[in-house]
Coordinates of C-alpha atoms and ligand atoms in Angstrom, one line a residue:
M15 CA -15.9 -41.6 87.7
L16 CA -15.3 -38.4 87.1
K17 CA -17.7 -37.4 89.8
K18 CA -15.8 -40.2 92.2
I19 CA -12.4 -38.4 90.9
I20 CA -13.2 -34.6 91.9
L21 CA -15.1 -35.9 95.3
L22 CA -11.7 -37.2 96.0
L23 CA -9.8 -34.5 95.0
I24 CA -12.1 -32.4 97.3
V25 CA -11.8 -34.7 100.3
L26 CA -8.2 -34.7 100.3
G27 CA -7.8 -31.2 99.4
M28 CA -6.5 -30.9 96.8
G29 CA -9.4 -29.6 94.2
A30 CA -9.6 -26.1 96.4
G31 CA -7.9 -23.7 95.0
A32 CA -6.5 -20.3 96.7
G33 CA -9.0 -18.7 99.2
A34 CA -11.6 -21.7 99.2
Q35 CA -10.0 -23.9 101.9
N36 CA -12.9 -24.4 104.0
R37 CA -13.8 -28.1 103.6
I38 CA -16.4 -30.2 105.7
I39 CA -16.9 -33.9 105.9
L40 CA -20.1 -34.9 107.3
N41 CA -20.2 -38.7 108.6
A42 CA -23.7 -39.1 108.7
D43 CA -24.1 -42.6 109.3
G44 CA -21.4 -42.1 112.5
G45 CA -22.8 -40.7 115.6
R46 CA -23.4 -42.0 118.8
D47 CA -24.3 -39.2 121.9
T48 CA -27.3 -37.3 122.2
I49 CA -27.0 -33.4 122.1
S50 CA -29.4 -32.6 125.3
R51 CA -31.8 -29.9 124.9
H52 CA -31.0 -29.1 128.1
I53 CA -27.8 -27.2 126.6
Y54 CA -30.4 -24.9 125.3
G55 CA -31.2 -23.1 128.9
H56 CA -31.5 -20.0 130.3
F57 CA -30.7 -17.6 133.2
A58 CA -33.2 -15.5 135.1
E59 CA -31.5 -13.8 138.1
H60 CA -32.8 -10.9 140.4
L61 CA -30.6 -8.3 138.7
G62 CA -31.2 -4.7 137.2
R63 CA -34.5 -5.2 134.5
C64 CA -34.5 -8.8 134.3
I65 CA -37.0 -10.1 136.8
Y66 CA -38.3 -6.6 138.4
G67 CA -39.6 -4.7 135.3
G68 CA -38.3 -7.3 132.8
F69 CA -40.7 -10.7 133.2
Y70 CA -42.3 -9.6 136.3
V71 CA -44.7 -6.1 136.0
G72 CA -47.3 -6.7 138.2
E73 CA -50.6 -8.5 138.5
G74 CA -52.4 -5.5 138.7
N75 CA -50.5 -4.0 135.3
Q76 CA -52.8 -2.4 133.2
Q77 CA -50.7 -1.3 130.2
I78 CA -49.0 -4.3 129.2
P79 CA -50.6 -7.6 128.9
N80 CA -49.6 -10.2 131.3
Q81 CA -50.2 -13.8 133.0
A82 CA -50.1 -13.7 137.1
G83 CA -47.5 -10.6 136.7
V84 CA -45.5 -12.1 133.7
R85 CA -45.6 -10.4 130.4
S86 CA -47.4 -12.3 127.7
D87 CA -44.9 -11.3 125.0
I88 CA -41.9 -12.9 126.7
L89 CA -43.7 -15.7 127.6
A90 CA -44.8 -16.6 123.7
A91 CA -41.1 -15.4 122.9
L92 CA -39.4 -17.7 125.2
K93 CA -41.7 -20.8 124.6
N94 CA -41.5 -20.2 120.6
L95 CA -37.6 -20.1 121.8
K96 CA -38.0 -23.7 123.2
V97 CA -35.8 -23.2 126.3
A98 CA -35.5 -26.6 128.1
N99 CA -34.5 -25.0 131.4
L100 CA -34.3 -22.1 133.5
R101 CA -32.1 -20.9 135.9
W102 CA -33.2 -18.7 139.0
P103 CA -33.1 -16.8 140.9
G104 CA -29.4 -16.2 140.8
G105 CA -26.4 -16.1 140.1
C106 CA -24.5 -14.2 143.0
F107 CA -28.5 -13.2 144.3
A108 CA -28.8 -16.7 145.1
D109 CA -26.5 -16.6 147.8
T110 CA -28.3 -13.9 149.3
Y111 CA -31.8 -15.5 149.1
H112 CA -34.2 -16.8 151.7
W113 CA -37.0 -18.5 149.6
K114 CA -39.7 -18.7 152.2
D115 CA -39.5 -14.8 152.0
G116 CA -40.6 -14.9 148.6
I117 CA -44.2 -17.4 149.7
G118 CA -47.4 -16.5 150.8
P119 CA -49.7 -13.3 150.6
K120 CA -47.8 -11.1 148.4
D121 CA -48.5 -7.7 150.4
K122 CA -47.6 -9.3 153.7
R123 CA -43.9 -10.5 152.4
P124 CA -40.4 -9.2 153.7
S125 CA -38.4 -7.1 151.5
I126 CA -34.9 -7.7 150.6
T127 CA -31.6 -5.6 149.8
N128 CA -30.5 -7.0 146.4
V129 CA -26.7 -6.5 147.5
W130 CA -24.8 -7.6 144.8
W131 CA -27.1 -6.0 142.0
G132 CA -27.3 -2.1 142.5
G133 CA -28.6 -2.1 146.3
V134 CA -31.8 -1.9 145.2
T135 CA -34.9 -2.8 147.6
E136 CA -37.3 -5.7 146.2
D137 CA -40.5 -6.6 147.8
N138 CA -40.5 -10.4 147.3
S139 CA -43.6 -9.8 145.4
F140 CA -42.0 -12.2 142.5
G141 CA -41.2 -15.9 144.5
T142 CA -41.0 -19.4 144.1
H143 CA -44.7 -19.9 143.1
D144 CA -44.5 -17.3 140.1
F145 CA -41.5 -18.9 138.8
L146 CA -42.3 -22.1 138.7
N147 CA -45.9 -21.0 137.3
L148 CA -43.6 -19.0 134.5
C149 CA -41.6 -22.5 133.8
E150 CA -44.6 -24.4 133.4
A151 CA -46.3 -22.0 131.0
I152 CA -43.2 -21.7 128.7
G153 CA -42.8 -25.3 129.0
A154 CA -38.8 -25.1 130.1
E155 CA -38.0 -27.1 133.7
P156 CA -36.6 -24.8 136.5
Y157 CA -33.3 -25.1 137.7
L158 CA -33.2 -23.8 141.4
A159 CA -29.8 -22.2 142.7
G160 CA -29.8 -22.9 146.1
N161 CA -28.4 -21.0 149.0
V162 CA -25.2 -22.2 150.4
G163 CA -23.1 -19.0 151.3
S164 CA -25.7 -17.4 153.8
G165 CA -28.5 -20.0 154.2
S166 CA -28.6 -23.3 155.7
V167 CA -29.0 -26.9 155.0
Q168 CA -32.2 -26.7 156.2
E169 CA -33.4 -23.9 154.3
L170 CA -32.2 -26.0 150.8
S171 CA -33.9 -28.7 151.8
D172 CA -37.2 -27.6 153.1
W173 CA -37.4 -26.0 149.6
V174 CA -36.5 -29.1 147.8
A175 CA -39.7 -30.9 149.9
Y176 CA -42.0 -27.5 149.4
T177 CA -41.1 -27.9 145.8
N178 CA -41.2 -31.8 145.1
Q179 CA -43.0 -33.5 148.2
E180 CA -46.7 -34.7 147.2
T181 CA -48.0 -34.9 150.8
G182 CA -47.4 -35.4 154.2
S183 CA -45.0 -33.0 155.2
P184 CA -44.9 -29.7 156.9
M185 CA -43.7 -28.2 153.7
S186 CA -46.1 -29.9 151.3
A187 CA -48.9 -28.4 153.4
L188 CA -47.2 -24.9 153.5
R189 CA -47.4 -25.4 149.7
K190 CA -51.5 -26.7 149.7
T191 CA -52.3 -23.7 152.0
N192 CA -50.3 -21.0 149.7
G193 CA -52.5 -22.5 146.9
R194 CA -50.5 -25.3 144.9
E195 CA -51.8 -28.8 145.5
K196 CA -49.5 -30.6 143.3
P197 CA -46.0 -30.4 143.3
W198 CA -43.7 -28.9 140.5
G199 CA -41.5 -31.7 140.6
V200 CA -37.9 -29.6 140.7
N201 CA -35.5 -31.6 138.6
F202 CA -32.1 -29.4 138.5
W203 CA -30.6 -27.8 141.9
G204 CA -28.1 -25.6 142.2
V205 CA -25.8 -26.3 145.4
G206 CA -24.6 -22.4 145.6
N207 CA -23.5 -20.7 143.1
E208 CA -19.9 -19.6 142.5
V209 CA -18.6 -20.5 146.4
W210 CA -15.3 -19.5 145.0
G211 CA -16.3 -16.0 145.0
C212 CA -20.2 -14.1 145.5
G213 CA -21.0 -17.6 146.9
G214 CA -18.6 -17.6 150.2
N215 CA -15.3 -17.0 148.8
M216 CA -14.5 -21.0 150.2
K217 CA -11.5 -23.3 149.1
P218 CA -12.7 -26.1 147.0
E219 CA -11.5 -28.7 149.5
Y220 CA -13.9 -26.8 151.7
Y221 CA -16.7 -26.2 149.8
A222 CA -16.3 -30.1 148.9
N223 CA -17.1 -30.7 152.2
I224 CA -20.0 -28.7 152.4
Y225 CA -21.4 -30.0 149.0
R226 CA -21.7 -33.2 151.1
Q227 CA -23.4 -32.0 153.8
Y228 CA -26.1 -30.0 151.7
A229 CA -26.2 -32.7 149.0
T230 CA -27.3 -35.1 152.0
F231 CA -30.5 -33.5 152.9
M232 CA -31.3 -32.6 149.3
S233 CA -33.6 -35.7 148.2
N234 CA -37.2 -36.2 146.8
W235 CA -38.3 -38.1 150.0
G236 CA -39.6 -41.2 148.1
S237 CA -41.7 -38.9 146.1
G238 CA -39.9 -40.5 142.8
G239 CA -37.6 -39.1 140.8
Q240 CA -33.6 -38.4 141.2
L241 CA -32.6 -34.8 141.8
F242 CA -30.1 -33.6 139.2
R243 CA -27.6 -31.8 141.6
V244 CA -25.0 -29.4 140.1
A245 CA -22.0 -28.4 142.2
S246 CA -20.7 -24.7 141.9
G247 CA -18.1 -25.0 139.6
A248 CA -15.2 -23.6 138.1
N249 CA -14.3 -20.3 137.0
S250 CA -13.4 -20.5 132.9
S251 CA -9.8 -22.1 133.5
D252 CA -9.5 -23.1 137.3
Y253 CA -9.1 -27.0 136.6
N254 CA -8.2 -27.6 140.0
W255 CA -11.4 -26.8 141.2
T256 CA -12.9 -29.1 138.7
E257 CA -10.2 -31.8 140.1
V258 CA -11.0 -31.4 143.9
L259 CA -14.5 -31.7 143.7
L260 CA -14.6 -35.1 141.3
R261 CA -11.8 -36.3 143.9
D262 CA -13.8 -35.4 146.9
I263 CA -17.5 -35.8 146.4
P264 CA -19.0 -39.1 146.4
H265 CA -19.8 -39.7 142.9
N266 CA -23.7 -41.2 144.5
M267 CA -24.0 -37.3 145.6
L268 CA -23.5 -35.7 142.4
E269 CA -25.3 -35.4 139.1
G270 CA -23.4 -32.2 137.4
V271 CA -20.3 -29.8 138.3
A272 CA -20.9 -26.5 137.1
L273 CA -18.3 -24.3 134.9
H274 CA -19.1 -20.5 134.6
H275 CA -16.9 -18.7 131.6
Y276 CA -17.9 -14.9 129.9
S277 CA -16.0 -13.9 127.1
V278 CA -15.0 -10.5 128.1
I279 CA -12.0 -8.8 126.8
D280 CA -10.9 -7.5 129.7
W281 CA -12.7 -7.2 133.2
N282 CA -11.2 -3.6 133.5
K283 CA -12.1 -2.1 130.3
K284 CA -15.2 -4.6 128.6
G285 CA -15.8 -2.4 125.8
S286 CA -19.2 -0.6 124.7
A287 CA -21.7 -3.3 123.7
T288 CA -22.0 -1.7 120.3
A289 CA -19.5 0.4 119.1
F290 CA -16.5 -1.3 119.1
S291 CA -13.5 -2.0 117.1
E292 CA -12.4 -4.6 114.9
E293 CA -9.7 -5.3 117.3
Q294 CA -12.5 -6.1 120.1
Y295 CA -14.7 -7.9 118.1
C296 CA -11.6 -10.6 117.3
K297 CA -10.7 -10.3 121.0
T298 CA -14.2 -11.2 122.2
L299 CA -14.6 -14.0 119.7
S300 CA -11.3 -15.3 120.9
E301 CA -12.9 -15.8 123.9
A302 CA -15.9 -17.4 122.8
L303 CA -13.9 -19.7 120.8
R304 CA -11.6 -20.8 124.3
M305 CA -14.9 -22.5 125.2
E306 CA -13.5 -25.5 123.0
E307 CA -10.1 -25.5 125.3
L308 CA -12.1 -25.2 128.5
V309 CA -14.6 -27.8 128.1
T310 CA -11.8 -30.3 126.5
R311 CA -9.9 -29.8 129.7
H312 CA -12.6 -29.4 132.2
S313 CA -13.8 -32.8 130.7
T314 CA -10.0 -34.3 130.2
I315 CA -10.4 -34.1 134.5
M316 CA -13.8 -35.5 134.6
D317 CA -12.9 -38.5 132.6
K318 CA -10.2 -39.6 134.8
Y319 CA -12.7 -39.5 137.8
D320 CA -15.8 -40.7 136.1
P321 CA -15.0 -42.8 132.8
A322 CA -18.4 -43.7 132.1
K323 CA -19.6 -39.9 132.2
K324 CA -22.1 -40.2 134.1
I325 CA -21.8 -36.3 136.0
A326 CA -22.6 -33.5 133.4
L327 CA -20.4 -30.7 132.7
V328 CA -22.9 -28.0 133.5
V329 CA -21.7 -24.6 131.8
D330 CA -24.8 -22.5 133.9
E331 CA -23.4 -19.2 133.2
W332 CA -21.8 -18.1 129.8
G333 CA -21.9 -15.3 126.9
G334 CA -20.6 -12.1 126.2
W335 CA -20.4 -9.3 128.9
Y336 CA -19.6 -5.5 127.9
D337 CA -19.9 -2.0 129.6
V338 CA -23.4 -1.2 130.4
E339 CA -25.3 0.7 128.3
P340 CA -24.7 4.5 128.9
G341 CA -27.2 6.6 131.5
T342 CA -28.2 3.3 132.7
N343 CA -27.5 1.5 136.2
P344 CA -23.7 -0.1 136.5
G345 CA -25.4 -2.7 138.7
F346 CA -27.8 -3.4 136.3
L347 CA -25.6 -4.7 133.9
F348 CA -27.6 -3.6 130.4
Q349 CA -25.8 -4.3 127.3
Q350 CA -27.3 -3.8 123.6
N351 CA -27.0 -7.2 121.4
T352 CA -25.4 -7.2 118.1
M353 CA -24.4 -9.4 115.4
R354 CA -21.4 -9.7 117.7
D355 CA -23.4 -11.9 120.3
A356 CA -25.0 -13.6 117.4
M357 CA -21.1 -15.2 116.5
I358 CA -20.7 -16.0 120.0
A359 CA -24.2 -17.9 120.3
G360 CA -23.4 -19.8 117.1
V361 CA -19.9 -20.9 117.8
T362 CA -20.7 -21.6 121.6
L363 CA -23.5 -23.7 120.6
N364 CA -21.4 -25.8 117.9
I365 CA -18.7 -26.2 120.7
F366 CA -21.1 -27.8 123.6
H367 CA -23.2 -29.9 120.4
R368 CA -19.6 -31.6 119.5
H369 CA -18.7 -32.2 123.1
C370 CA -22.5 -33.2 124.3
D371 CA -21.1 -36.6 125.7
R372 CA -20.5 -34.3 128.7
V373 CA -21.4 -30.9 128.3
R374 CA -25.3 -32.0 129.1
V375 CA -26.7 -28.8 130.5
A376 CA -25.7 -24.9 129.9
N377 CA -27.3 -21.7 130.7
L378 CA -26.9 -18.4 128.9
A379 CA -26.4 -15.6 131.0
Q380 CA -29.1 -13.9 131.1
T381 CA -32.4 -13.9 129.4
V382 CA -34.1 -10.5 129.9
N383 CA -32.5 -7.0 129.5
V384 CA -28.8 -8.6 131.4
L385 CA -25.8 -9.3 129.6
Q386 CA -26.4 -11.3 126.8
A387 CA -29.9 -11.2 126.8
V388 CA -32.4 -13.0 123.8
V389 CA -34.9 -10.5 124.9
L390 CA -35.2 -6.9 125.7
T391 CA -37.7 -4.7 127.2
E392 CA -38.5 -0.8 127.4
G393 CA -42.2 0.1 128.9
E394 CA -44.8 -1.5 126.8
K395 CA -42.0 -2.8 123.7
M396 CA -40.1 -6.0 123.5
L397 CA -37.4 -6.9 120.8
L398 CA -35.9 -10.3 120.0
T399 CA -32.0 -9.8 119.9
P400 CA -30.0 -11.4 116.9
T401 CA -28.6 -13.9 120.0
Y402 CA -32.3 -14.8 120.2
H403 CA -32.6 -15.8 116.5
V404 CA -29.3 -17.8 116.8
L405 CA -31.1 -20.0 119.4
E406 CA -34.0 -20.5 117.9
M407 CA -32.8 -21.1 114.6
Y408 CA -30.5 -23.8 116.2
N409 CA -33.1 -25.8 118.4
V410 CA -33.7 -28.2 115.7
H411 CA -30.4 -30.0 117.4
Q412 CA -32.5 -29.9 120.6
D413 CA -32.5 -34.2 121.4
A414 CA -31.0 -34.9 118.2
L415 CA -27.8 -37.3 117.8
S416 CA -24.4 -35.3 117.3
L417 CA -22.9 -36.1 113.7
P418 CA -19.6 -36.2 113.9
L419 CA -17.5 -33.6 111.4
D420 CA -14.2 -33.2 110.4
I421 CA -13.7 -29.2 109.7
R422 CA -10.8 -27.7 108.0
T423 CA -11.0 -23.8 107.8
N424 CA -9.6 -21.0 106.3
D425 CA -8.2 -18.1 109.5
Y426 CA -10.0 -15.1 110.1
V427 CA -6.7 -13.1 110.6
F428 CA -6.6 -9.5 112.4
G429 CA -3.0 -8.3 113.0
K430 CA -1.3 -11.2 115.0
Q431 CA -4.8 -12.9 115.9
K432 CA -5.5 -15.9 113.8
L433 CA -9.0 -17.8 114.6
P434 CA -10.8 -20.4 112.7
A435 CA -12.9 -18.5 110.5
V436 CA -15.6 -21.8 110.2
S437 CA -17.3 -23.3 113.1
A438 CA -19.7 -25.8 112.6
S439 CA -21.9 -28.7 114.2
A440 CA -24.5 -31.2 112.8
S441 CA -27.3 -33.5 114.1
R442 CA -30.0 -35.6 112.8
D443 CA -33.2 -35.5 114.6
K444 CA -36.0 -38.3 115.1
A445 CA -37.4 -37.6 112.3
G446 CA -34.3 -38.4 110.3
R447 CA -33.6 -34.7 109.0
V448 CA -30.0 -33.8 109.0
H449 CA -28.9 -30.2 110.3
I450 CA -25.5 -28.7 110.0
S451 CA -25.2 -25.5 111.7
L452 CA -22.2 -22.6 110.6
V453 CA -21.1 -19.8 111.6
N454 CA -18.4 -17.8 109.6
I455 CA -16.6 -15.5 112.0
D456 CA -15.0 -13.3 109.6
P457 CA -16.6 -10.2 109.6
N458 CA -14.7 -8.9 106.4
R459 CA -14.7 -12.3 103.8
P460 CA -17.4 -14.6 102.7
Q461 CA -16.2 -18.3 103.1
E462 CA -16.7 -20.8 99.9
L463 CA -17.1 -23.9 101.6
T464 CA -17.8 -27.6 100.2
V465 CA -19.7 -29.9 102.4
V466 CA -19.2 -33.7 101.8
L467 CA -22.1 -35.9 103.0
R468 CA -20.7 -39.2 104.0
G469 CA -23.4 -41.9 104.4
L470 CA -26.4 -39.4 103.2
Q471 CA -28.6 -39.4 100.1
A472 CA -30.1 -36.3 100.7
A473 CA -33.2 -35.6 98.4
G474 CA -33.2 -31.6 99.2
V475 CA -31.6 -28.9 101.1
T476 CA -33.3 -25.8 102.8
G477 CA -31.2 -23.4 104.8
R478 CA -31.9 -20.4 107.0
I479 CA -29.7 -17.3 108.0
L480 CA -28.9 -14.7 110.1
Q481 CA -26.6 -11.6 109.0
A482 CA -26.2 -7.9 109.0
A483 CA -24.6 -5.2 106.9
K484 CA -21.9 -4.7 110.3
V485 CA -21.1 -7.0 113.0
Q486 CA -22.1 -3.9 114.7
D487 CA -25.9 -3.7 113.7
Y488 CA -28.4 -4.5 116.2
N489 CA -32.3 -4.8 117.2
S490 CA -33.2 -1.5 118.4
F491 CA -36.6 -0.4 119.4
E492 CA -37.2 1.5 116.5
Q493 CA -36.0 -0.8 114.5
P494 CA -37.0 -4.5 116.1
D495 CA -36.7 -6.4 113.1
R496 CA -33.6 -5.6 111.8
I497 CA -31.7 -8.3 111.9
K498 CA -34.0 -11.3 111.2
P499 CA -33.9 -14.7 110.0
A500 CA -34.4 -15.1 106.3
D501 CA -34.4 -18.2 103.6
F502 CA -31.1 -19.1 102.8
K503 CA -31.4 -20.3 98.9
A504 CA -27.9 -20.1 97.4
I505 CA -26.8 -23.4 97.9
T506 CA -26.0 -26.4 95.3
L507 CA -26.6 -30.2 96.3
R508 CA -24.7 -32.6 94.0
A509 CA -24.6 -36.2 94.9
E510 CA -22.7 -36.1 98.2
L511 CA -21.4 -32.5 97.9
L512 CA -22.9 -29.1 99.0
T513 CA -21.6 -25.8 98.1
L514 CA -22.5 -22.7 99.4
S515 CA -20.9 -19.7 99.9
L516 CA -21.1 -17.9 104.0
P517 CA -21.3 -14.4 104.2
P518 CA -18.8 -12.2 106.2
A519 CA -20.2 -12.7 109.8
S520 CA -23.1 -14.8 109.2
V521 CA -24.8 -18.2 110.7
V522 CA -26.5 -20.4 109.0
V523 CA -28.6 -23.7 109.4
L524 CA -29.1 -26.5 107.0
E525 CA -31.9 -29.1 107.1
L526 CA -31.1 -32.1 104.8
R527 CA -33.8 -34.8 104.1
Ligands
AHR616 O1 -24.3 -13.1 135.6 C1 -24.0 -12.2 135.9 C2 -23.1 -12.5 137.3 O2 -22.1 -13.4 137.1 C3 -24.2 -13.9 138.3 O3 -24.5 -13.2 139.4 C4 -22.6 -14.7 138.7 O4 -22.7 -15.9 138.9 C5 -21.7 -14.2 138.0 O5 -20.2 -13.8 138.2

């Protein structure tokens, strides 16, 4: 009886003293929507050292172990990460890319100038076969971004046939000539990228018409399976963009609408990736947390036109964006990755989990050596960033049932800025295990937390934690394992109550059995 009264007091918020206001109620017997594993997608653009000098070191490379020119250490790391899908070849690059230049004998391929990223010349030695075989090697579904800005309807239609048609067409014959008998069966297709900007500076009404034209000729032509076509979507809070696309594109031609949002303090003054102040930290986290409002408002517009939620919101570019590392090519977007980035990853994925009814695909930008990368390389060396570790800890949520949470949190206060200190999400996997992922973004104070487990008789709890002494800390090639997950044991489970203390700037994932 006494236990019940104490529980009730906590639930009503009266049991908490000063500085102990965090309380989560987990409704373990609720839940309706599944967290698509495709929220755990990544993005690999021909940009800086992502493809060339990152993923791809060339078939003849004797120094760096590779499979068909792709680094073996990266393949192993991404397989372990459970990358659900991988978007390629851009980004802005996609609307300059002509896929037929990247097939056939490598020594005969024409080169291309990468006009968006550093003006470098690429020899097209990494092309469609290389990318799709890479996806097969790591168990990820490919997500090809088609060229709308400077390509043609025929070119994109041919790419679909080349990758997906079993036999009986000029494109399937060409694929076989190039050594691939079976089609890869590519499901995800982007119809242009950022067409409001680098993809053609279009207006939404104009693009909606263009989209209809391209989508008409993107079909599996009887080779089975429906394509998942994604319309180039809004830049952050451009709600009119989503409104026009949902209004003007017939819904039987549209499986997903994209959204891009980067956590940037100021596009003209992004600041260092590692040497940042607390004010800059707070502003970056505020931009990351804005994803909640963005997906809510874009979803509300989509609900108006598509109440059955058939069309997915595809956040196919997200992450932190800072100044490039000193001394590196400004067009290569190479930045270090600190605990600040781990915070961005933790809170963003929690938002996606809680909005999984509509957000069903997402892609962190980018995978290797570019922006908020999960892997960095330097010559033969490779390291896993704090962001990698968050995604690896969180991948227990893939294809699990999202569980409703009621979250009450303290504020993290910096100057006039107030942000919710604790972010959380929860799910139940197919084996019945419940996972709760928690982030304390406050870099100065631990957060004492009580979790009320409604509808769950847990026999035991285990946990993992990612933390560092400072939010500016990162993994370097000298200290690649400075930040890595550790067991988290300081949790008390008593009947329906979990109590724990989240250290400053930490990410924790709990498993209840
Ligand atoms: O990810 C880097 C760039 O950011 C992409 O090429 C573009 O789509 C976006 O503006």
